[in-house]
Amino acid sequence: MLRTLALGLLVLACFTVGAAASPIFTTLYSFCSQGGSACTDGARPAYLLLQEGTIPGAPVIFGVAQNGGATQHGVAFELAPNASGTAYSESVLDNFCILSNCVDGAFPGSPLLIDGLGDLYGTTSLGGANPNLMAGEGGTIFELIPGAGGYSERVLYSFCSLADCADGSFPGWLIAPGDGGFYGTTTNGAGTVFRFSVSGGETVLHSFHGTFPNPVGFAAGRLYGSTRGGGANKAGTVFRLSLAGRKTVLHDFGSSPADGVSPVGPLLRGKRGRLYGTTDQGGANRSGTVFTISRTGSEKILYDFCSRTPCRDGAQPVGGLVMDERGDLYGITNAGGAGAFGGTVFELVRSEFGGVVAYTERVLYKFSGCGGNCEPGGLVIDASGNLYGVTAVGGATGGGTVFKLTP
């Protein structure tokens, strides 16, 4: 029976954020640092999982890098703090595509999950027993098992096991809500939401027939998520899905000229069942939005990006949001800030007066110096209120970074 897993990225918890005169940005690790041009330590990091340790503000960081490693097909890694928590060192936990024809998976594509025994779980975008790398088909669910000699990998499932990849291909994020299974999405072919368990295999809960879903969340026995396209206005949707596969559309994007278009990343579930997310297009300035949706589907735009010329407040948000105990929201944009393609880390500061809630945007950091787009993403928050994320490029050797930002 599958053990209950820590969700890492997709669980909303209470965090304490200490006030600071100005945000402090620190690069914790630069990839391509150990193997020259071969990038044996990985390149293009994507997602992070934090494991709190004995030093506040210095968690152990697990993650995946989509490229680099022994075969250039990606790695799973650990960043461990030193005794004082002032510096981090990296260990490669697994190299992908070590086996012939990448049957062990290639190009890891999701945040890692961890269980009570320290086993790690995730997905690879391609590879597996049924790979078609050129067509972008395949992918795996894998387990990394710690042992005396390091971690060993076990492939739990290979996608495209059914005719025409009816079980999905190119899997993304997994969640494990504690009912003995994993839930996730695939984004190639038809696009699916699936359930997987070690004992029961994979079941497709819903097929979107070409409208690709973003990562899903789980609450009160139901799944919720968004699609980048489709819906009444072909601009994306927010949906709720029963475990029997019954889908309810809560919102169709593009419902007005000022509405967002093309939601991105997972949705964050807040108090009273409200959902929070981002679109990378649309809004008043056609540069993306932060939105919230009630349980009944009522949408409210909380912020329109590119509201300060020339997009100094950021544009085109990527990934999801995280929230602190005050209800302030934090996220990443892939453009705007210091330059057209720089990107930002932003905070939406919540205020309430007379029962009316409003948000004011604060830019915490502007990315620059990557020779163009730093491709930031993967934002998570620790118990002390520090933010952690990645840039897919840039850093001391150009292979991307893991960074820490104290608001």
Coordinates of N, CA and C in Angstrom, one line a residue, residues 205-398:
L205 N -8.9 9.3 -15.6 CA -10.2 9.8 -15.1 C -10.9 10.7 -16.0
H206 N -10.1 11.4 -16.9 CA -10.8 12.3 -17.9 C -9.8 12.6 -19.0
S207 N -10.3 12.6 -20.2 CA -9.5 13.0 -21.4 C -10.1 14.3 -21.9
F208 N -9.1 15.2 -22.2 CA -9.5 16.5 -22.7 C -9.6 16.7 -24.2
H209 N -9.2 15.7 -24.9 CA -9.3 15.7 -26.4 C -8.6 16.9 -27.0
G210 N -7.4 17.1 -26.5 CA -6.5 18.2 -27.1 C -6.5 19.5 -26.4
T211 N -7.3 19.6 -25.3 CA -7.2 20.8 -24.5 C -6.4 20.5 -23.3
F212 N -5.2 21.0 -23.2 CA -4.2 20.4 -22.2 C -4.3 21.0 -20.8
P213 N -4.4 20.1 -19.8 CA -4.6 20.5 -18.4 C -3.3 20.9 -17.8
N214 N -3.4 21.9 -16.9 CA -2.3 22.3 -16.0 C -2.3 21.3 -14.8
P215 N -1.3 21.3 -13.9 CA -1.3 20.4 -12.8 C -2.6 20.6 -11.9
V216 N -3.0 19.5 -11.3 CA -4.2 19.5 -10.6 C -3.9 19.5 -9.1
G217 N -4.9 19.9 -8.3 CA -4.9 19.9 -6.8 C -6.0 19.0 -6.3
F218 N -6.1 18.7 -5.0 CA -7.0 17.8 -4.5 C -7.6 18.4 -3.2
A219 N -8.9 18.4 -3.0 CA -9.5 18.8 -1.8 C -10.9 18.2 -1.7
A220 N -11.3 17.8 -0.5 CA -12.7 17.3 -0.2 C -13.1 16.2 -1.2
G221 N -12.2 15.4 -1.5 CA -12.5 14.2 -2.4 C -12.7 14.5 -3.9
R222 N -12.3 15.7 -4.3 CA -12.4 16.1 -5.7 C -11.1 16.8 -6.2
L223 N -10.9 16.7 -7.5 CA -9.7 17.4 -8.1 C -10.2 18.7 -8.7
Y224 N -9.2 19.6 -8.7 CA -9.5 20.9 -9.4 C -8.3 21.3 -10.2
G225 N -8.5 22.1 -11.2 CA -7.4 22.5 -12.0 C -7.8 23.5 -13.1
S226 N -7.0 23.6 -14.1 CA -7.3 24.6 -15.2 C -6.7 24.0 -16.5
T227 N -7.2 24.5 -17.6 CA -6.7 24.2 -18.9 C -6.2 25.4 -19.6
R228 N -5.2 25.3 -20.4 CA -4.6 26.5 -21.1 C -5.5 27.0 -22.2
G229 N -6.2 26.1 -22.8 CA -7.1 26.4 -23.9 C -8.5 25.8 -23.7
G230 N -9.3 25.9 -24.7 CA -10.6 25.3 -24.7 C -11.6 26.1 -23.9
G231 N -12.7 25.6 -23.7 CA -13.8 26.3 -23.0 C -14.6 27.1 -24.0
A232 N -15.6 27.8 -23.5 CA -16.6 28.6 -24.3 C -15.9 29.6 -25.2
N233 N -14.8 30.2 -24.7 CA -14.1 31.2 -25.5 C -12.7 30.8 -26.0
K234 N -12.4 29.5 -26.0 CA -11.2 29.0 -26.4 C -10.0 29.6 -25.8
A235 N -10.2 30.1 -24.5 CA -9.2 30.8 -23.8 C -8.8 30.2 -22.5
G236 N -9.3 29.0 -22.2 CA -8.9 28.2 -21.0 C -10.1 28.2 -20.0
T237 N -9.9 27.3 -19.1 CA -11.0 27.1 -18.1 C -10.4 26.8 -16.7
V238 N -11.2 26.9 -15.7 CA -11.0 26.3 -14.4 C -12.1 25.3 -14.2
F239 N -11.7 24.1 -13.8 CA -12.6 23.0 -13.7 C -12.5 22.3 -12.3
R240 N -13.5 21.5 -12.0 CA -13.6 20.6 -10.9 C -13.9 19.3 -11.4
L241 N -13.3 18.2 -10.9 CA -13.4 16.9 -11.4 C -13.6 15.9 -10.3
S242 N -14.7 15.1 -10.4 CA -15.0 14.1 -9.4 C -14.0 12.9 -9.7
L243 N -13.9 12.1 -8.7 CA -13.0 10.9 -8.9 C -13.6 9.9 -9.8
A244 N -14.9 10.1 -10.1 CA -15.5 9.2 -11.2 C -15.4 9.8 -12.6
G245 N -14.7 11.0 -12.7 CA -14.5 11.6 -14.0 C -15.5 12.6 -14.4
R246 N -16.4 13.0 -13.5 CA -17.4 14.1 -13.9 C -16.8 15.4 -13.8
K247 N -16.7 16.2 -14.9 CA -16.1 17.5 -14.9 C -17.1 18.6 -14.9
T248 N -16.8 19.6 -14.1 CA -17.7 20.8 -14.0 C -16.8 22.0 -14.3
V249 N -17.1 22.8 -15.3 CA -16.4 24.0 -15.6 C -16.9 25.1 -14.7
L250 N -15.9 25.7 -13.9 CA -16.2 26.7 -12.9 C -16.1 28.1 -13.6
H251 N -15.2 28.2 -14.6 CA -15.0 29.5 -15.2 C -14.4 29.3 -16.6
D252 N -14.9 30.1 -17.6 CA -14.4 30.2 -18.9 C -13.6 31.5 -19.0
F253 N -12.3 31.4 -19.3 CA -11.5 32.6 -19.4 C -11.9 33.3 -20.8
G254 N -11.5 34.6 -20.8 CA -11.8 35.4 -22.0 C -13.3 35.8 -22.1
S255 N -14.0 35.8 -20.9 CA -15.4 36.1 -20.9 C -15.7 37.6 -21.0
S256 N -14.6 38.4 -20.9 CA -14.7 39.9 -21.1 C -13.4 40.3 -21.7
P257 N -13.4 41.5 -22.3 CA -12.1 42.0 -22.8 C -11.0 42.1 -21.8
A258 N -11.3 42.3 -20.5 CA -10.3 42.5 -19.5 C -10.0 41.2 -18.7
D259 N -10.6 40.1 -19.1 CA -10.4 38.8 -18.4 C -9.1 38.3 -18.9
G260 N -8.5 37.4 -18.0 CA -7.3 36.7 -18.4 C -7.5 35.7 -19.4
V261 N -6.4 35.3 -20.1 CA -6.4 34.3 -21.1 C -5.2 33.3 -20.8
S262 N -5.5 32.0 -21.0 CA -4.5 31.0 -20.9 C -3.9 30.9 -19.5
P263 N -4.6 30.3 -18.5 CA -4.1 30.1 -17.2 C -2.8 29.1 -17.2
V264 N -1.9 29.4 -16.3 CA -0.7 28.6 -16.2 C -0.4 28.1 -14.8
G265 N 0.2 26.9 -14.7 CA 0.6 26.4 -13.4 C -0.5 25.8 -12.6
P266 N -0.2 25.3 -11.4 CA -1.3 24.8 -10.5 C -2.1 25.9 -9.9
L267 N -3.3 25.6 -9.5 CA -4.1 26.5 -8.7 C -3.8 26.3 -7.2
L268 N -3.8 27.4 -6.5 CA -3.6 27.4 -5.0 C -5.0 27.5 -4.4
R269 N -5.2 26.6 -3.4 CA -6.5 26.6 -2.7 C -6.3 27.3 -1.4
G270 N -7.1 28.4 -1.2 CA -7.0 29.2 0.1 C -8.2 28.9 1.0
K271 N -8.4 29.9 1.8 CA -9.5 29.7 2.8 C -10.9 29.7 2.1
R272 N -11.8 29.0 2.7 CA -13.2 28.9 2.2 C -13.2 28.4 0.8
G273 N -12.2 27.6 0.4 CA -12.3 27.0 -0.9 C -12.0 27.8 -2.0
R274 N -11.5 29.1 -1.8 CA -11.2 29.9 -2.9 C -9.9 29.4 -3.7
L275 N -9.9 29.6 -5.0 CA -8.8 29.2 -5.8 C -8.1 30.4 -6.3
Y276 N -6.8 30.4 -6.4 CA -5.9 31.5 -6.8 C -5.0 31.0 -7.9
G277 N -4.8 31.8 -9.0 CA -4.0 31.4 -10.0 C -3.5 32.5 -10.9
T278 N -2.8 32.2 -12.0 CA -2.3 33.2 -12.9 C -2.7 32.9 -14.3
T279 N -2.8 33.9 -15.2 CA -2.8 33.7 -16.6 C -1.6 34.4 -17.2
D280 N -1.0 33.9 -18.3 CA 0.1 34.6 -18.8 C -0.2 35.5 -20.0
Q281 N -1.5 35.6 -20.3 CA -2.0 36.5 -21.3 C -3.3 37.2 -20.8
G282 N -3.8 38.1 -21.6 CA -5.0 38.7 -21.3 C -4.9 39.7 -20.2
G283 N -6.0 40.2 -19.7 CA -6.1 41.2 -18.7 C -6.1 42.6 -19.3
A284 N -6.2 43.6 -18.4 CA -6.3 45.0 -18.9 C -5.2 45.4 -19.8
N285 N -4.0 44.8 -19.6 CA -2.8 45.3 -20.4 C -2.3 44.1 -21.3
R286 N -3.1 43.1 -21.4 CA -2.8 41.9 -22.3 C -1.4 41.3 -21.9
S287 N -1.0 41.4 -20.6 CA 0.3 40.8 -20.2 C 0.1 39.9 -19.0
G288 N -1.1 39.4 -18.8 CA -1.3 38.4 -17.7 C -2.0 39.0 -16.5
T289 N -2.5 38.1 -15.7 CA -3.3 38.5 -14.5 C -3.0 37.5 -13.3
V290 N -3.3 38.0 -12.1 CA -3.6 37.1 -11.0 C -5.1 37.1 -10.7
F291 N -5.7 36.0 -10.5 CA -7.1 35.9 -10.4 C -7.5 35.0 -9.2
T292 N -8.7 35.1 -8.7 CA -9.2 34.2 -7.7 C -10.6 33.8 -8.2
I293 N -11.0 32.6 -7.8 CA -12.3 32.1 -8.2 C -13.0 31.4 -6.9
S294 N -14.2 31.7 -6.7 CA -14.9 31.2 -5.5 C -15.3 29.7 -5.8
R295 N -15.9 29.1 -4.8 CA -16.3 27.7 -5.0 C -17.5 27.6 -6.0
T296 N -18.2 28.7 -6.2 CA -19.3 28.7 -7.1 C -18.9 29.2 -8.5
G297 N -17.7 29.6 -8.7 CA -17.2 29.9 -10.0 C -17.1 31.4 -10.3
S298 N -17.4 32.2 -9.3 CA -17.3 33.7 -9.4 C -15.8 34.1 -9.5
E299 N -15.4 34.8 -10.6 CA -14.0 35.2 -10.8 C -13.8 36.7 -10.4
K300 N -12.6 37.0 -9.9 CA -12.2 38.3 -9.6 C -10.7 38.5 -10.0
I301 N -10.4 39.5 -10.8 CA -9.0 39.8 -11.1 C -8.4 40.6 -10.0
L302 N -7.3 40.0 -9.4 CA -6.6 40.7 -8.3 C -5.5 41.6 -8.8
Y303 N -4.9 41.3 -10.0 CA -3.9 42.2 -10.5 C -3.7 42.0 -12.0
D304 N -3.5 43.1 -12.7 CA -3.2 43.1 -14.1 C -1.7 43.5 -14.3
F305 N -0.9 42.7 -14.9 CA 0.5 43.0 -15.0 C 0.7 44.0 -16.1
C306 N 1.9 44.5 -16.1 CA 2.3 45.6 -17.1 C 1.5 46.9 -16.8
S307 N 1.2 47.1 -15.5 CA 0.4 48.3 -15.2 C 1.4 49.5 -15.0
R308 N 2.7 49.2 -14.9 CA 3.6 50.3 -14.7 C 4.6 50.3 -15.9
T309 N 4.6 51.3 -16.7 CA 5.4 51.4 -17.9 C 6.9 51.4 -17.6
P310 N 7.8 50.7 -18.3 CA 7.4 49.7 -19.3 C 7.4 48.3 -18.7
C311 N 6.4 47.9 -18.1 CA 6.2 46.6 -17.5 C 7.2 46.4 -16.3
R312 N 7.5 47.4 -15.6 CA 8.4 47.3 -14.5 C 7.9 46.4 -13.4
D313 N 6.6 46.2 -13.4 CA 5.9 45.4 -12.4 C 5.9 43.9 -12.8
G314 N 6.4 43.6 -14.0 CA 6.4 42.3 -14.5 C 5.4 42.0 -15.5
A315 N 5.5 40.9 -16.3 CA 4.6 40.5 -17.3 C 4.7 39.1 -17.5
Q316 N 3.6 38.4 -18.0 CA 3.6 37.0 -18.3 C 4.0 36.1 -17.1
P317 N 3.2 36.1 -16.1 CA 3.5 35.2 -14.9 C 3.6 33.7 -15.4
V318 N 4.4 33.0 -14.6 CA 4.7 31.6 -14.9 C 4.5 30.8 -13.6
G319 N 4.0 29.5 -13.7 CA 3.9 28.7 -12.6 C 2.7 29.2 -11.7
G320 N 2.7 28.6 -10.5 CA 1.6 28.9 -9.6 C 2.0 30.0 -8.6
L321 N 1.2 30.1 -7.5 CA 1.4 31.1 -6.5 C 1.6 30.4 -5.1
V322 N 2.2 31.1 -4.2 CA 2.3 30.6 -2.8 C 1.7 31.7 -1.9
M323 N 1.3 31.4 -0.7 CA 0.6 32.3 0.1 C 1.1 32.2 1.5
D324 N 1.3 33.4 2.2 CA 1.7 33.3 3.6 C 0.5 33.4 4.5
E325 N 0.7 33.4 5.8 CA -0.4 33.4 6.8 C -1.3 34.6 6.8
R326 N -0.7 35.7 6.3 CA -1.5 37.0 6.2 C -2.4 37.0 5.0
G327 N -2.2 36.0 4.0 CA -2.9 36.0 2.8 C -2.2 36.7 1.7
D328 N -1.0 37.2 1.9 CA -0.2 37.8 0.8 C 0.2 36.7 -0.2
L329 N 0.2 37.0 -1.5 CA 0.5 36.1 -2.5 C 1.8 36.4 -3.1
Y330 N 2.6 35.3 -3.5 CA 3.9 35.5 -4.1 C 3.9 34.7 -5.4
G331 N 4.6 35.2 -6.4 CA 4.8 34.5 -7.7 C 5.9 35.0 -8.5
I332 N 6.0 34.5 -9.7 CA 7.1 34.8 -10.7 C 6.5 35.3 -12.0
T333 N 7.2 36.2 -12.6 CA 6.9 36.6 -14.0 C 8.1 36.2 -14.9
N334 N 7.8 35.9 -16.1 CA 8.9 35.6 -17.0 C 9.3 36.7 -17.9
A335 N 8.7 37.9 -17.7 CA 9.1 39.0 -18.5 C 8.8 40.3 -17.7
G336 N 9.2 41.4 -18.2 CA 9.1 42.7 -17.5 C 10.2 42.8 -16.4
G337 N 10.0 43.8 -15.6 CA 11.0 44.0 -14.5 C 12.1 44.9 -15.0
A338 N 13.4 44.4 -15.0 CA 14.5 45.1 -15.4 C 14.6 45.3 -16.9
G339 N 14.0 44.4 -17.6 CA 14.0 44.5 -19.1 C 12.8 43.8 -19.7
A340 N 12.7 43.8 -21.0 CA 11.6 43.2 -21.6 C 11.5 41.7 -21.3
F341 N 12.6 41.0 -21.2 CA 12.6 39.5 -21.0 C 13.3 39.1 -19.6
G342 N 13.3 40.0 -18.7 CA 14.0 39.7 -17.4 C 13.2 38.9 -16.5
G343 N 12.0 39.3 -16.1 CA 11.2 38.6 -15.2 C 11.4 39.1 -13.7
T344 N 10.4 38.8 -12.9 CA 10.4 39.3 -11.5 C 9.9 38.2 -10.6
V345 N 10.2 38.4 -9.3 CA 9.5 37.8 -8.2 C 8.6 38.9 -7.6
F346 N 7.3 38.6 -7.4 CA 6.4 39.7 -7.0 C 5.7 39.2 -5.7
E347 N 5.1 40.2 -5.0 CA 4.3 39.9 -3.9 C 3.0 40.8 -4.1
L348 N 1.8 40.2 -3.8 CA 0.6 40.9 -3.8 C 0.2 41.0 -2.3
V349 N 0.3 42.2 -1.8 CA 0.1 42.5 -0.4 C -1.4 42.7 -0.2
R350 N -2.0 41.9 0.7 CA -3.4 41.9 1.0 C -3.8 42.9 2.0
S351 N -4.8 43.7 1.8 CA -5.4 44.6 2.8 C -6.9 44.4 2.8
E352 N -7.5 44.7 4.0 CA -8.9 44.6 4.1 C -9.4 45.8 4.9
F353 N -10.5 46.4 4.4 CA -11.1 47.6 5.1 C -12.6 47.5 4.8
G354 N -13.3 47.5 5.9 CA -14.8 47.4 5.8 C -15.3 46.2 5.0
G355 N -14.5 45.1 5.1 CA -14.9 43.9 4.5 C -14.5 43.8 3.0
V356 N -13.9 44.8 2.5 CA -13.4 44.9 1.1 C -11.9 44.5 1.1
V357 N -11.6 43.5 0.3 CA -10.2 43.0 0.2 C -9.6 43.6 -1.1
A358 N -8.4 44.1 -0.9 CA -7.7 44.7 -2.1 C -6.2 44.2 -2.0
Y359 N -5.5 44.2 -3.2 CA -4.2 43.8 -3.3 C -3.3 44.9 -3.9
T360 N -2.1 45.1 -3.4 CA -1.1 46.0 -4.0 C 0.1 45.2 -4.3
E361 N 0.6 45.4 -5.6 CA 1.8 44.6 -6.0 C 3.1 45.3 -5.5
R362 N 4.0 44.4 -5.1 CA 5.3 44.9 -4.7 C 6.3 44.0 -5.5
V363 N 7.2 44.5 -6.2 CA 8.3 43.8 -6.9 C 9.4 43.5 -5.9
L364 N 9.6 42.2 -5.6 CA 10.7 41.9 -4.7 C 12.0 41.7 -5.3
Y365 N 12.1 41.3 -6.6 CA 13.4 41.1 -7.3 C 13.1 41.2 -8.8
K366 N 14.1 41.8 -9.5 CA 14.1 41.8 -11.0 C 15.3 41.1 -11.5
F367 N 15.0 40.1 -12.3 CA 16.1 39.2 -12.9 C 16.8 40.0 -14.0
S368 N 18.1 39.8 -14.1 CA 18.9 40.4 -15.2 C 20.2 39.6 -15.4
G369 N 20.9 39.9 -16.4 CA 22.3 39.4 -16.6 C 22.3 37.9 -17.1
C370 N 21.3 37.5 -17.7 CA 21.2 36.1 -18.2 C 21.4 36.1 -19.7
G371 N 21.8 37.2 -20.3 CA 21.9 37.3 -21.7 C 20.6 37.2 -22.4
G372 N 19.6 37.7 -21.8 CA 18.2 37.6 -22.3 C 17.3 37.2 -21.2
N373 N 16.6 36.0 -21.4 CA 15.6 35.6 -20.4 C 16.2 34.6 -19.5
C374 N 16.1 34.9 -18.2 CA 16.6 34.0 -17.1 C 15.7 32.7 -17.0
E375 N 14.5 32.8 -17.4 CA 13.5 31.7 -17.3 C 13.3 31.3 -15.9
P376 N 12.9 32.3 -15.0 CA 12.7 31.9 -13.6 C 11.4 31.1 -13.4
G377 N 11.4 30.4 -12.3 CA 10.2 29.6 -12.0 C 10.3 28.8 -10.7
G378 N 9.4 27.9 -10.5 CA 9.5 27.0 -9.4 C 9.4 27.5 -8.0
L379 N 8.6 28.6 -7.8 CA 8.6 29.2 -6.5 C 8.0 28.4 -5.4
V380 N 8.6 28.3 -4.2 CA 8.1 27.6 -3.0 C 8.5 28.5 -1.8
I381 N 7.9 28.2 -0.7 CA 8.1 29.0 0.5 C 8.4 28.1 1.7
D382 N 9.3 28.5 2.6 CA 9.6 27.7 3.8 C 8.9 28.2 5.0
A383 N 9.1 27.5 6.1 CA 8.4 27.7 7.4 C 8.7 29.1 7.9
S384 N 9.9 29.7 7.5 CA 10.3 31.0 8.0 C 9.9 32.1 7.0
G385 N 9.2 31.8 5.9 CA 8.7 32.8 5.0 C 9.7 33.1 3.9
N386 N 10.8 32.4 3.8 CA 11.8 32.6 2.7 C 11.2 32.0 1.5
L387 N 11.5 32.6 0.3 CA 11.1 32.1 -1.0 C 12.3 31.4 -1.7
Y388 N 12.0 30.3 -2.4 CA 13.0 29.6 -3.1 C 12.5 29.4 -4.5
G389 N 13.4 29.4 -5.5 CA 13.0 29.2 -6.9 C 14.2 28.9 -7.7
V390 N 14.0 28.8 -9.0 CA 15.1 28.4 -10.0 C 15.1 29.4 -11.1
T391 N 16.2 29.5 -11.8 CA 16.3 30.0 -13.1 C 16.8 28.9 -14.0
A392 N 16.2 28.7 -15.1 CA 16.6 27.6 -16.0 C 18.0 27.9 -16.7
V393 N 18.3 29.2 -16.8 CA 19.6 29.6 -17.4 C 20.2 30.6 -16.5
G394 N 21.4 31.0 -16.9 CA 22.1 32.0 -16.0 C 22.9 31.4 -14.9
G395 N 23.4 32.2 -14.0 CA 24.2 31.7 -12.9 C 25.7 31.8 -13.3
A396 N 26.6 31.4 -12.5 CA 28.0 31.5 -12.7 C 28.5 30.9 -13.9
T397 N 27.9 29.8 -14.3 CA 28.3 29.0 -15.5 C 27.3 28.8 -16.5
G398 N 26.1 29.5 -16.4 CA 25.1 29.5 -17.4 C 24.1 28.3 -17.4

